[in-house]
Amino acid sequence: MSLSAVAWRIDKECVLVDVRLTPNASRDQVEGLDTLADDRVVLKARVRAVPEKGAANAALIKLLSKTCGLPKSSVSLERGSTARIKTLRLDGDPNAVIRALMEVCGL
């Protein structure tokens, strides 16, 4: 996978990240990048929370805020609240956020 094929993009003063979420997992973790059948690249994440009443989304926000060193209030769900593929908005220094994402993905 090349560096041009990543799951995030800069949009003004934030970073938008496409995530494939697996709820009800054995642990909370970011697993790296994956390519979907339609060739979109996503960040794979797992959370222990069940997909009920927004619990898995809240756990994903907490996981990404911790991963990127941001307060939870700086991470929000842009779209996909009930879907497995989601887009999250990370408000903060885009360079620092992308560095953290690259590090967790081993890039």
PDB file of N, CA and C in Angstrom:
ATOM      1  N   MET A   1       0.847  -1.175   0.000  1.00  0.00           N
ATOM      2  CA  MET A   1       0.000   0.000   0.000  1.00  0.00           C
ATOM      3  C   MET A   1       0.890   1.234   0.000  1.00  0.00           C
ATOM      4  N   SER A   2       0.634   2.140  -0.896  1.00  0.00           N
ATOM      5  CA  SER A   2       1.458   3.341  -0.995  1.00  0.00           C
ATOM      6  C   SER A   2       0.951   4.418  -0.051  1.00  0.00           C
ATOM      7  N   LEU A   3       1.817   5.402   0.188  1.00  0.00           N
ATOM      8  CA  LEU A   3       1.415   6.496   1.062  1.00  0.00           C
ATOM      9  C   LEU A   3       0.282   7.316   0.462  1.00  0.00           C
ATOM     10  N   SER A   4       0.091   7.245  -0.851  1.00  0.00           N
ATOM     11  CA  SER A   4      -1.014   7.984  -1.460  1.00  0.00           C
ATOM     12  C   SER A   4      -2.353   7.315  -1.168  1.00  0.00           C
ATOM     13  N   ALA A   5      -2.330   6.064  -0.754  1.00  0.00           N
ATOM     14  CA  ALA A   5      -3.558   5.339  -0.434  1.00  0.00           C
ATOM     15  C   ALA A   5      -3.726   5.292   1.077  1.00  0.00           C
ATOM     16  N   VAL A   6      -4.286   6.360   1.610  1.00  0.00           N
ATOM     17  CA  VAL A   6      -4.512   6.421   3.046  1.00  0.00           C
ATOM     18  C   VAL A   6      -5.981   6.708   3.314  1.00  0.00           C
ATOM     19  N   ALA A   7      -6.391   6.523   4.544  1.00  0.00           N
ATOM     20  CA  ALA A   7      -7.794   6.651   4.924  1.00  0.00           C
ATOM     21  C   ALA A   7      -8.148   8.038   5.427  1.00  0.00           C
ATOM     22  N   TRP A   8      -7.234   8.985   5.325  1.00  0.00           N
ATOM     23  CA  TRP A   8      -7.506  10.317   5.857  1.00  0.00           C
ATOM     24  C   TRP A   8      -7.179  11.381   4.828  1.00  0.00           C
ATOM     25  N   ARG A   9      -7.768  12.550   5.056  1.00  0.00           N
ATOM     26  CA  ARG A   9      -7.520  13.705   4.198  1.00  0.00           C
ATOM     27  C   ARG A   9      -7.704  14.968   5.022  1.00  0.00           C
ATOM     28  N   ILE A  10      -6.970  15.999   4.657  1.00  0.00           N
ATOM     29  CA  ILE A  10      -7.073  17.285   5.348  1.00  0.00           C
ATOM     30  C   ILE A  10      -8.212  18.071   4.722  1.00  0.00           C
ATOM     31  N   ASP A  11      -9.059  18.641   5.568  1.00  0.00           N
ATOM     32  CA  ASP A  11     -10.173  19.471   5.122  1.00  0.00           C
ATOM     33  C   ASP A  11     -10.185  20.720   5.994  1.00  0.00           C
ATOM     34  N   LYS A  12      -9.679  21.817   5.444  1.00  0.00           N
ATOM     35  CA  LYS A  12      -9.537  23.076   6.179  1.00  0.00           C
ATOM     36  C   LYS A  12      -8.611  22.853   7.368  1.00  0.00           C
ATOM     37  N   GLU A  13      -9.087  23.013   8.582  1.00  0.00           N
ATOM     38  CA  GLU A  13      -8.241  22.862   9.776  1.00  0.00           C
ATOM     39  C   GLU A  13      -8.524  21.566  10.522  1.00  0.00           C
ATOM     40  N   CYS A  14      -8.980  20.552   9.814  1.00  0.00           N
ATOM     41  CA  CYS A  14      -9.258  19.275  10.464  1.00  0.00           C
ATOM     42  C   CYS A  14      -8.802  18.137   9.556  1.00  0.00           C
ATOM     43  N   VAL A  15      -8.859  16.940  10.094  1.00  0.00           N
ATOM     44  CA  VAL A  15      -8.545  15.740   9.321  1.00  0.00           C
ATOM     45  C   VAL A  15      -9.800  14.871   9.318  1.00  0.00           C
ATOM     46  N   LEU A  16     -10.220  14.426   8.144  1.00  0.00           N
ATOM     47  CA  LEU A  16     -11.340  13.497   8.013  1.00  0.00           C
ATOM     48  C   LEU A  16     -10.769  12.099   7.826  1.00  0.00           C
ATOM     49  N   VAL A  17     -11.277  11.150   8.609  1.00  0.00           N
ATOM     50  CA  VAL A  17     -10.761   9.783   8.589  1.00  0.00           C
ATOM     51  C   VAL A  17     -11.907   8.819   8.298  1.00  0.00           C
ATOM     52  N   ASP A  18     -11.712   7.957   7.319  1.00  0.00           N
ATOM     53  CA  ASP A  18     -12.679   6.900   7.025  1.00  0.00           C
ATOM     54  C   ASP A  18     -12.290   5.676   7.847  1.00  0.00           C
ATOM     55  N   VAL A  19     -13.253   5.148   8.594  1.00  0.00           N
ATOM     56  CA  VAL A  19     -12.989   4.060   9.537  1.00  0.00           C
ATOM     57  C   VAL A  19     -13.950   2.910   9.281  1.00  0.00           C
ATOM     58  N   ARG A  20     -13.423   1.708   9.334  1.00  0.00           N
ATOM     59  CA  ARG A  20     -14.264   0.501   9.344  1.00  0.00           C
ATOM     60  C   ARG A  20     -14.259  -0.001  10.780  1.00  0.00           C
ATOM     61  N   LEU A  21     -15.412   0.100  11.428  1.00  0.00           N
ATOM     62  CA  LEU A  21     -15.515  -0.225  12.850  1.00  0.00           C
ATOM     63  C   LEU A  21     -16.062  -1.632  13.056  1.00  0.00           C
ATOM     64  N   THR A  22     -15.396  -2.378  13.926  1.00  0.00           N
ATOM     65  CA  THR A  22     -15.888  -3.679  14.358  1.00  0.00           C
ATOM     66  C   THR A  22     -16.256  -3.563  15.830  1.00  0.00           C
ATOM     67  N   PRO A  23     -17.552  -3.531  16.149  1.00  0.00           N
ATOM     68  CA  PRO A  23     -17.965  -3.455  17.553  1.00  0.00           C
ATOM     69  C   PRO A  23     -17.953  -4.839  18.195  1.00  0.00           C
ATOM     70  N   ASN A  24     -18.155  -4.861  19.507  1.00  0.00           N
ATOM     71  CA  ASN A  24     -18.272  -6.110  20.257  1.00  0.00           C
ATOM     72  C   ASN A  24     -17.015  -6.968  20.126  1.00  0.00           C
ATOM     73  N   ALA A  25     -15.851  -6.316  20.087  1.00  0.00           N
ATOM     74  CA  ALA A  25     -14.568  -7.007  19.944  1.00  0.00           C
ATOM     75  C   ALA A  25     -14.007  -7.350  21.325  1.00  0.00           C
ATOM     76  N   SER A  26     -12.911  -8.066  21.344  1.00  0.00           N
ATOM     77  CA  SER A  26     -12.298  -8.454  22.614  1.00  0.00           C
ATOM     78  C   SER A  26     -11.505  -7.319  23.243  1.00  0.00           C
ATOM     79  N   ARG A  27     -11.123  -6.311  22.434  1.00  0.00           N
ATOM     80  CA  ARG A  27     -10.385  -5.167  22.974  1.00  0.00           C
ATOM     81  C   ARG A  27     -10.551  -3.964  22.056  1.00  0.00           C
ATOM     82  N   ASP A  28     -10.236  -2.798  22.603  1.00  0.00           N
ATOM     83  CA  ASP A  28     -10.270  -1.563  21.826  1.00  0.00           C
ATOM     84  C   ASP A  28      -8.903  -1.367  21.191  1.00  0.00           C
ATOM     85  N   GLN A  29      -8.868  -1.244  19.861  1.00  0.00           N
ATOM     86  CA  GLN A  29      -7.586  -1.011  19.203  1.00  0.00           C
ATOM     87  C   GLN A  29      -7.774  -0.553  17.764  1.00  0.00           C
ATOM     88  N   VAL A  30      -6.789   0.198  17.290  1.00  0.00           N
ATOM     89  CA  VAL A  30      -6.693   0.553  15.882  1.00  0.00           C
ATOM     90  C   VAL A  30      -5.782  -0.489  15.256  1.00  0.00           C
ATOM     91  N   GLU A  31      -6.238  -1.106  14.177  1.00  0.00           N
ATOM     92  CA  GLU A  31      -5.505  -2.227  13.582  1.00  0.00           C
ATOM     93  C   GLU A  31      -4.714  -1.881  12.336  1.00  0.00           C
ATOM     94  N   GLY A  32      -4.813  -0.654  11.856  1.00  0.00           N
ATOM     95  CA  GLY A  32      -4.084  -0.288  10.651  1.00  0.00           C
ATOM     96  C   GLY A  32      -5.024   0.013   9.504  1.00  0.00           C
ATOM     97  N   LEU A  33      -4.487  -0.056   8.296  1.00  0.00           N
ATOM     98  CA  LEU A  33      -5.254   0.278   7.099  1.00  0.00           C
ATOM     99  C   LEU A  33      -5.749  -0.981   6.406  1.00  0.00           C
ATOM    100  N   ASP A  34      -6.865  -0.835   5.700  1.00  0.00           N
ATOM    101  CA  ASP A  34      -7.426  -1.938   4.932  1.00  0.00           C
ATOM    102  C   ASP A  34      -8.036  -1.362   3.659  1.00  0.00           C
ATOM    103  N   THR A  35      -8.058  -2.141   2.605  1.00  0.00           N
ATOM    104  CA  THR A  35      -8.675  -1.734   1.345  1.00  0.00           C
ATOM    105  C   THR A  35      -9.980  -2.499   1.177  1.00  0.00           C
ATOM    106  N   LEU A  36     -11.057  -1.766   0.940  1.00  0.00           N
ATOM    107  CA  LEU A  36     -12.369  -2.370   0.757  1.00  0.00           C
ATOM    108  C   LEU A  36     -12.514  -2.902  -0.665  1.00  0.00           C
ATOM    109  N   ALA A  37     -13.583  -3.620  -0.917  1.00  0.00           N
ATOM    110  CA  ALA A  37     -13.837  -4.193  -2.239  1.00  0.00           C
ATOM    111  C   ALA A  37     -13.940  -3.120  -3.321  1.00  0.00           C
ATOM    112  N   ASP A  38     -14.384  -1.921  -2.942  1.00  0.00           N
ATOM    113  CA  ASP A  38     -14.506  -0.831  -3.920  1.00  0.00           C
ATOM    114  C   ASP A  38     -13.233   0.012  -4.012  1.00  0.00           C
ATOM    115  N   ASP A  39     -12.129  -0.505  -3.465  1.00  0.00           N
ATOM    116  CA  ASP A  39     -10.800   0.121  -3.496  1.00  0.00           C
ATOM    117  C   ASP A  39     -10.646   1.332  -2.582  1.00  0.00           C
ATOM    118  N   ARG A  40     -11.640   1.629  -1.746  1.00  0.00           N
ATOM    119  CA  ARG A  40     -11.458   2.685  -0.750  1.00  0.00           C
ATOM    120  C   ARG A  40     -10.560   2.157   0.359  1.00  0.00           C
ATOM    121  N   VAL A  41      -9.720   3.027   0.878  1.00  0.00           N
ATOM    122  CA  VAL A  41      -8.848   2.666   1.993  1.00  0.00           C
ATOM    123  C   VAL A  41      -9.476   3.203   3.269  1.00  0.00           C
ATOM    124  N   VAL A  42      -9.512   2.360   4.292  1.00  0.00           N
ATOM    125  CA  VAL A  42     -10.097   2.740   5.575  1.00  0.00           C
ATOM    126  C   VAL A  42      -9.144   2.372   6.704  1.00  0.00           C
ATOM    127  N   LEU A  43      -9.314   3.044   7.819  1.00  0.00           N
ATOM    128  CA  LEU A  43      -8.620   2.706   9.049  1.00  0.00           C
ATOM    129  C   LEU A  43      -9.465   1.648   9.753  1.00  0.00           C
ATOM    130  N   LYS A  44      -8.873   0.515  10.089  1.00  0.00           N
ATOM    131  CA  LYS A  44      -9.616  -0.535  10.792  1.00  0.00           C
ATOM    132  C   LYS A  44      -9.516  -0.295  12.287  1.00  0.00           C
ATOM    133  N   ALA A  45     -10.674  -0.344  12.962  1.00  0.00           N
ATOM    134  CA  ALA A  45     -10.705  -0.164  14.408  1.00  0.00           C
ATOM    135  C   ALA A  45     -11.674  -1.166  15.019  1.00  0.00           C
ATOM    136  N   ARG A  46     -11.353  -1.584  16.241  1.00  0.00           N
ATOM    137  CA  ARG A  46     -12.207  -2.501  17.004  1.00  0.00           C
ATOM    138  C   ARG A  46     -12.502  -1.864  18.346  1.00  0.00           C
ATOM    139  N   VAL A  47     -13.727  -2.041  18.814  1.00  0.00           N
ATOM    140  CA  VAL A  47     -14.088  -1.575  20.157  1.00  0.00           C
ATOM    141  C   VAL A  47     -14.875  -2.669  20.864  1.00  0.00           C
ATOM    142  N   ARG A  48     -14.777  -2.675  22.182  1.00  0.00           N
ATOM    143  CA  ARG A  48     -15.502  -3.666  22.978  1.00  0.00           C
ATOM    144  C   ARG A  48     -16.984  -3.354  23.073  1.00  0.00           C
ATOM    145  N   ALA A  49     -17.343  -2.099  22.925  1.00  0.00           N
ATOM    146  CA  ALA A  49     -18.735  -1.678  23.084  1.00  0.00           C
ATOM    147  C   ALA A  49     -19.630  -2.331  22.033  1.00  0.00           C
ATOM    148  N   VAL A  50     -20.881  -2.536  22.427  1.00  0.00           N
ATOM    149  CA  VAL A  50     -21.865  -3.096  21.501  1.00  0.00           C
ATOM    150  C   VAL A  50     -22.481  -1.962  20.678  1.00  0.00           C
ATOM    151  N   PRO A  51     -22.974  -2.274  19.492  1.00  0.00           N
ATOM    152  CA  PRO A  51     -23.541  -1.226  18.634  1.00  0.00           C
ATOM    153  C   PRO A  51     -24.981  -0.881  19.011  1.00  0.00           C
ATOM    154  N   GLU A  52     -25.175  -0.426  20.231  1.00  0.00           N
ATOM    155  CA  GLU A  52     -26.505  -0.047  20.710  1.00  0.00           C
ATOM    156  C   GLU A  52     -26.452   1.335  21.321  1.00  0.00           C
ATOM    157  N   LYS A  53     -27.410   2.166  20.937  1.00  0.00           N
ATOM    158  CA  LYS A  53     -27.568   3.504  21.511  1.00  0.00           C
ATOM    159  C   LYS A  53     -26.300   4.340  21.418  1.00  0.00           C
ATOM    160  N   GLY A  54     -25.525   4.148  20.352  1.00  0.00           N
ATOM    161  CA  GLY A  54     -24.332   4.959  20.131  1.00  0.00           C
ATOM    162  C   GLY A  54     -23.118   4.578  20.959  1.00  0.00           C
ATOM    163  N   ALA A  55     -23.179   3.461  21.672  1.00  0.00           N
ATOM    164  CA  ALA A  55     -22.062   3.070  22.541  1.00  0.00           C
ATOM    165  C   ALA A  55     -20.796   2.771  21.741  1.00  0.00           C
ATOM    166  N   ALA A  56     -20.924   2.088  20.619  1.00  0.00           N
ATOM    167  CA  ALA A  56     -19.745   1.767  19.808  1.00  0.00           C
ATOM    168  C   ALA A  56     -19.157   3.033  19.190  1.00  0.00           C
ATOM    169  N   ASN A  57     -20.003   3.958  18.763  1.00  0.00           N
ATOM    170  CA  ASN A  57     -19.511   5.225  18.216  1.00  0.00           C
ATOM    171  C   ASN A  57     -18.767   6.020  19.280  1.00  0.00           C
ATOM    172  N   ALA A  58     -19.312   6.061  20.492  1.00  0.00           N
ATOM    173  CA  ALA A  58     -18.648   6.779  21.586  1.00  0.00           C
ATOM    174  C   ALA A  58     -17.301   6.139  21.909  1.00  0.00           C
ATOM    175  N   ALA A  59     -17.242   4.812  21.884  1.00  0.00           N
ATOM    176  CA  ALA A  59     -15.980   4.118  22.146  1.00  0.00           C
ATOM    177  C   ALA A  59     -14.965   4.400  21.041  1.00  0.00           C
ATOM    178  N   LEU A  60     -15.429   4.487  19.799  1.00  0.00           N
ATOM    179  CA  LEU A  60     -14.537   4.810  18.682  1.00  0.00           C
ATOM    180  C   LEU A  60     -13.984   6.227  18.830  1.00  0.00           C
ATOM    181  N   ILE A  61     -14.823   7.164  19.204  1.00  0.00           N
ATOM    182  CA  ILE A  61     -14.372   8.542  19.417  1.00  0.00           C
ATOM    183  C   ILE A  61     -13.321   8.584  20.517  1.00  0.00           C
ATOM    184  N   LYS A  62     -13.563   7.862  21.599  1.00  0.00           N
ATOM    185  CA  LYS A  62     -12.595   7.814  22.698  1.00  0.00           C
ATOM    186  C   LYS A  62     -11.276   7.192  22.232  1.00  0.00           C
ATOM    187  N   LEU A  63     -11.350   6.109  21.461  1.00  0.00           N
ATOM    188  CA  LEU A  63     -10.151   5.429  20.966  1.00  0.00           C
ATOM    189  C   LEU A  63      -9.333   6.337  20.056  1.00  0.00           C
ATOM    190  N   LEU A  64      -9.986   7.004  19.104  1.00  0.00           N
ATOM    191  CA  LEU A  64      -9.245   7.871  18.185  1.00  0.00           C
ATOM    192  C   LEU A  64      -8.709   9.111  18.879  1.00  0.00           C
ATOM    193  N   SER A  65      -9.434   9.630  19.864  1.00  0.00           N
ATOM    194  CA  SER A  65      -8.913  10.795  20.583  1.00  0.00           C
ATOM    195  C   SER A  65      -7.650  10.413  21.354  1.00  0.00           C
ATOM    196  N   LYS A  66      -7.658   9.244  21.958  1.00  0.00           N
ATOM    197  CA  LYS A  66      -6.470   8.775  22.684  1.00  0.00           C
ATOM    198  C   LYS A  66      -5.317   8.504  21.711  1.00  0.00           C
ATOM    199  N   THR A  67      -5.607   7.856  20.599  1.00  0.00           N
ATOM    200  CA  THR A  67      -4.593   7.526  19.596  1.00  0.00           C
ATOM    201  C   THR A  67      -3.909   8.772  19.057  1.00  0.00           C
ATOM    202  N   CYS A  68      -4.690   9.830  18.832  1.00  0.00           N
ATOM    203  CA  CYS A  68      -4.160  11.053  18.209  1.00  0.00           C
ATOM    204  C   CYS A  68      -3.794  12.131  19.217  1.00  0.00           C
ATOM    205  N   GLY A  69      -3.969  11.862  20.504  1.00  0.00           N
ATOM    206  CA  GLY A  69      -3.618  12.842  21.527  1.00  0.00           C
ATOM    207  C   GLY A  69      -4.516  14.062  21.518  1.00  0.00           C
ATOM    208  N   LEU A  70      -5.793  13.853  21.241  1.00  0.00           N
ATOM    209  CA  LEU A  70      -6.759  14.945  21.190  1.00  0.00           C
ATOM    210  C   LEU A  70      -7.795  14.777  22.294  1.00  0.00           C
ATOM    211  N   PRO A  71      -8.400  15.881  22.745  1.00  0.00           N
ATOM    212  CA  PRO A  71      -9.534  15.729  23.664  1.00  0.00           C
ATOM    213  C   PRO A  71     -10.718  15.101  22.923  1.00  0.00           C
ATOM    214  N   LYS A  72     -11.572  14.380  23.646  1.00  0.00           N
ATOM    215  CA  LYS A  72     -12.721  13.737  23.006  1.00  0.00           C
ATOM    216  C   LYS A  72     -13.610  14.748  22.289  1.00  0.00           C
ATOM    217  N   SER A  73     -13.647  15.962  22.798  1.00  0.00           N
ATOM    218  CA  SER A  73     -14.486  16.997  22.177  1.00  0.00           C
ATOM    219  C   SER A  73     -13.966  17.413  20.802  1.00  0.00           C
ATOM    220  N   SER A  74     -12.745  17.036  20.467  1.00  0.00           N
ATOM    221  CA  SER A  74     -12.160  17.377  19.163  1.00  0.00           C
ATOM    222  C   SER A  74     -12.383  16.295  18.111  1.00  0.00           C
ATOM    223  N   VAL A  75     -13.051  15.216  18.494  1.00  0.00           N
ATOM    224  CA  VAL A  75     -13.329  14.121  17.562  1.00  0.00           C
ATOM    225  C   VAL A  75     -14.842  13.981  17.450  1.00  0.00           C
ATOM    226  N   SER A  76     -15.346  14.012  16.228  1.00  0.00           N
ATOM    227  CA  SER A  76     -16.796  13.899  16.038  1.00  0.00           C
ATOM    228  C   SER A  76     -17.103  13.019  14.832  1.00  0.00           C
ATOM    229  N   LEU A  77     -18.292  12.467  14.848  1.00  0.00           N
ATOM    230  CA  LEU A  77     -18.757  11.609  13.770  1.00  0.00           C
ATOM    231  C   LEU A  77     -19.383  12.478  12.690  1.00  0.00           C
ATOM    232  N   GLU A  78     -18.814  12.445  11.495  1.00  0.00           N
ATOM    233  CA  GLU A  78     -19.337  13.225  10.370  1.00  0.00           C
ATOM    234  C   GLU A  78     -20.470  12.483   9.670  1.00  0.00           C
ATOM    235  N   ARG A  79     -20.268  11.188   9.416  1.00  0.00           N
ATOM    236  CA  ARG A  79     -21.327  10.395   8.782  1.00  0.00           C
ATOM    237  C   ARG A  79     -21.102   8.914   9.077  1.00  0.00           C
ATOM    238  N   GLY A  80     -22.198   8.165   8.940  1.00  0.00           N
ATOM    239  CA  GLY A  80     -22.126   6.727   9.155  1.00  0.00           C
ATOM    240  C   GLY A  80     -22.478   6.297  10.559  1.00  0.00           C
ATOM    241  N   SER A  81     -23.348   7.024  11.240  1.00  0.00           N
ATOM    242  CA  SER A  81     -23.631   6.712  12.643  1.00  0.00           C
ATOM    243  C   SER A  81     -24.159   5.295  12.839  1.00  0.00           C
ATOM    244  N   THR A  82     -24.886   4.757  11.869  1.00  0.00           N
ATOM    245  CA  THR A  82     -25.399   3.392  12.009  1.00  0.00           C
ATOM    246  C   THR A  82     -24.723   2.411  11.058  1.00  0.00           C
ATOM    247  N   ALA A  83     -23.732   2.871  10.324  1.00  0.00           N
ATOM    248  CA  ALA A  83     -23.039   2.016   9.358  1.00  0.00           C
ATOM    249  C   ALA A  83     -21.709   1.522   9.921  1.00  0.00           C
ATOM    250  N   ARG A  84     -21.193   0.476   9.332  1.00  0.00           N
ATOM    251  CA  ARG A  84     -19.884  -0.036   9.746  1.00  0.00           C
ATOM    252  C   ARG A  84     -18.761   0.882   9.263  1.00  0.00           C
ATOM    253  N   ILE A  85     -18.943   1.499   8.083  1.00  0.00           N
ATOM    254  CA  ILE A  85     -17.965   2.446   7.545  1.00  0.00           C
ATOM    255  C   ILE A  85     -18.387   3.845   7.970  1.00  0.00           C
ATOM    256  N   LYS A  86     -17.501   4.546   8.649  1.00  0.00           N
ATOM    257  CA  LYS A  86     -17.804   5.857   9.211  1.00  0.00           C
ATOM    258  C   LYS A  86     -16.760   6.870   8.768  1.00  0.00           C
ATOM    259  N   THR A  87     -17.122   8.134   8.812  1.00  0.00           N
ATOM    260  CA  THR A  87     -16.165   9.211   8.609  1.00  0.00           C
ATOM    261  C   THR A  87     -16.151  10.040   9.878  1.00  0.00           C
ATOM    262  N   LEU A  88     -14.956  10.198  10.453  1.00  0.00           N
ATOM    263  CA  LEU A  88     -14.802  10.995  11.659  1.00  0.00           C
ATOM    264  C   LEU A  88     -14.004  12.243  11.360  1.00  0.00           C
ATOM    265  N   ARG A  89     -14.319  13.300  12.081  1.00  0.00           N
ATOM    266  CA  ARG A  89     -13.628  14.583  11.959  1.00  0.00           C
ATOM    267  C   ARG A  89     -12.750  14.748  13.193  1.00  0.00           C
ATOM    268  N   LEU A  90     -11.460  14.993  12.962  1.00  0.00           N
ATOM    269  CA  LEU A  90     -10.512  15.209  14.049  1.00  0.00           C
ATOM    270  C   LEU A  90     -10.016  16.643  13.958  1.00  0.00           C
ATOM    271  N   ASP A  91     -10.434  17.468  14.911  1.00  0.00           N
ATOM    272  CA  ASP A  91     -10.031  18.872  14.949  1.00  0.00           C
ATOM    273  C   ASP A  91      -8.746  18.996  15.751  1.00  0.00           C
ATOM    274  N   GLY A  92      -7.767  19.613  15.172  1.00  0.00           N
ATOM    275  CA  GLY A  92      -6.470  19.783  15.813  1.00  0.00           C
ATOM    276  C   GLY A  92      -5.438  20.067  14.744  1.00  0.00           C
ATOM    277  N   ASP A  93      -4.191  20.102  15.142  1.00  0.00           N
ATOM    278  CA  ASP A  93      -3.107  20.334  14.190  1.00  0.00           C
ATOM    279  C   ASP A  93      -3.074  19.170  13.194  1.00  0.00           C
ATOM    280  N   PRO A  94      -3.417  19.416  11.931  1.00  0.00           N
ATOM    281  CA  PRO A  94      -3.471  18.318  10.959  1.00  0.00           C
ATOM    282  C   PRO A  94      -2.168  17.531  10.852  1.00  0.00           C
ATOM    283  N   ASN A  95      -1.033  18.211  10.926  1.00  0.00           N
ATOM    284  CA  ASN A  95       0.250  17.500  10.819  1.00  0.00           C
ATOM    285  C   ASN A  95       0.448  16.539  11.981  1.00  0.00           C
ATOM    286  N   ALA A  96       0.110  16.970  13.193  1.00  0.00           N
ATOM    287  CA  ALA A  96       0.258  16.109  14.367  1.00  0.00           C
ATOM    288  C   ALA A  96      -0.715  14.930  14.307  1.00  0.00           C
ATOM    289  N   VAL A  97      -1.936  15.187  13.878  1.00  0.00           N
ATOM    290  CA  VAL A  97      -2.937  14.121  13.774  1.00  0.00           C
ATOM    291  C   VAL A  97      -2.496  13.083  12.743  1.00  0.00           C
ATOM    292  N   ILE A  98      -2.041  13.540  11.590  1.00  0.00           N
ATOM    293  CA  ILE A  98      -1.604  12.609  10.542  1.00  0.00           C
ATOM    294  C   ILE A  98      -0.372  11.827  10.983  1.00  0.00           C
ATOM    295  N   ARG A  99       0.545  12.483  11.689  1.00  0.00           N
ATOM    296  CA  ARG A  99       1.721  11.766  12.222  1.00  0.00           C
ATOM    297  C   ARG A  99       1.283  10.640  13.153  1.00  0.00           C
ATOM    298  N   ALA A 100       0.328  10.929  14.038  1.00  0.00           N
ATOM    299  CA  ALA A 100      -0.160   9.912  14.977  1.00  0.00           C
ATOM    300  C   ALA A 100      -0.839   8.763  14.229  1.00  0.00           C
ATOM    301  N   LEU A 101      -1.640   9.090  13.223  1.00  0.00           N
ATOM    302  CA  LEU A 101      -2.305   8.043  12.438  1.00  0.00           C
ATOM    303  C   LEU A 101      -1.292   7.194  11.678  1.00  0.00           C
ATOM    304  N   MET A 102      -0.292   7.833  11.098  1.00  0.00           N
ATOM    305  CA  MET A 102       0.741   7.088  10.376  1.00  0.00           C
ATOM    306  C   MET A 102       1.511   6.170  11.320  1.00  0.00           C
ATOM    307  N   GLU A 103       1.788   6.659  12.508  1.00  0.00           N
ATOM    308  CA  GLU A 103       2.528   5.849  13.478  1.00  0.00           C
ATOM    309  C   GLU A 103       1.730   4.613  13.877  1.00  0.00           C
ATOM    310  N   VAL A 104       0.450   4.789  14.180  1.00  0.00           N
ATOM    311  CA  VAL A 104      -0.360   3.652  14.607  1.00  0.00           C
ATOM    312  C   VAL A 104      -0.565   2.654  13.463  1.00  0.00           C
ATOM    313  N   CYS A 105      -0.471   3.129  12.223  1.00  0.00           N
ATOM    314  CA  CYS A 105      -0.608   2.248  11.051  1.00  0.00           C
ATOM    315  C   CYS A 105       0.723   1.658  10.599  1.00  0.00           C
ATOM    316  N   GLY A 106       1.802   2.061  11.242  1.00  0.00           N
ATOM    317  CA  GLY A 106       3.114   1.541  10.876  1.00  0.00           C
ATOM    318  C   GLY A 106       3.663   2.116   9.584  1.00  0.00           C
ATOM    319  N   LEU A 107       3.268   3.341   9.246  1.00  0.00           N
ATOM    320  CA  LEU A 107       3.758   3.981   8.015  1.00  0.00           C
ATOM    321  C   LEU A 107       4.888   4.940   8.312  1.00  0.00           C
TER     322      LEU A 107
END
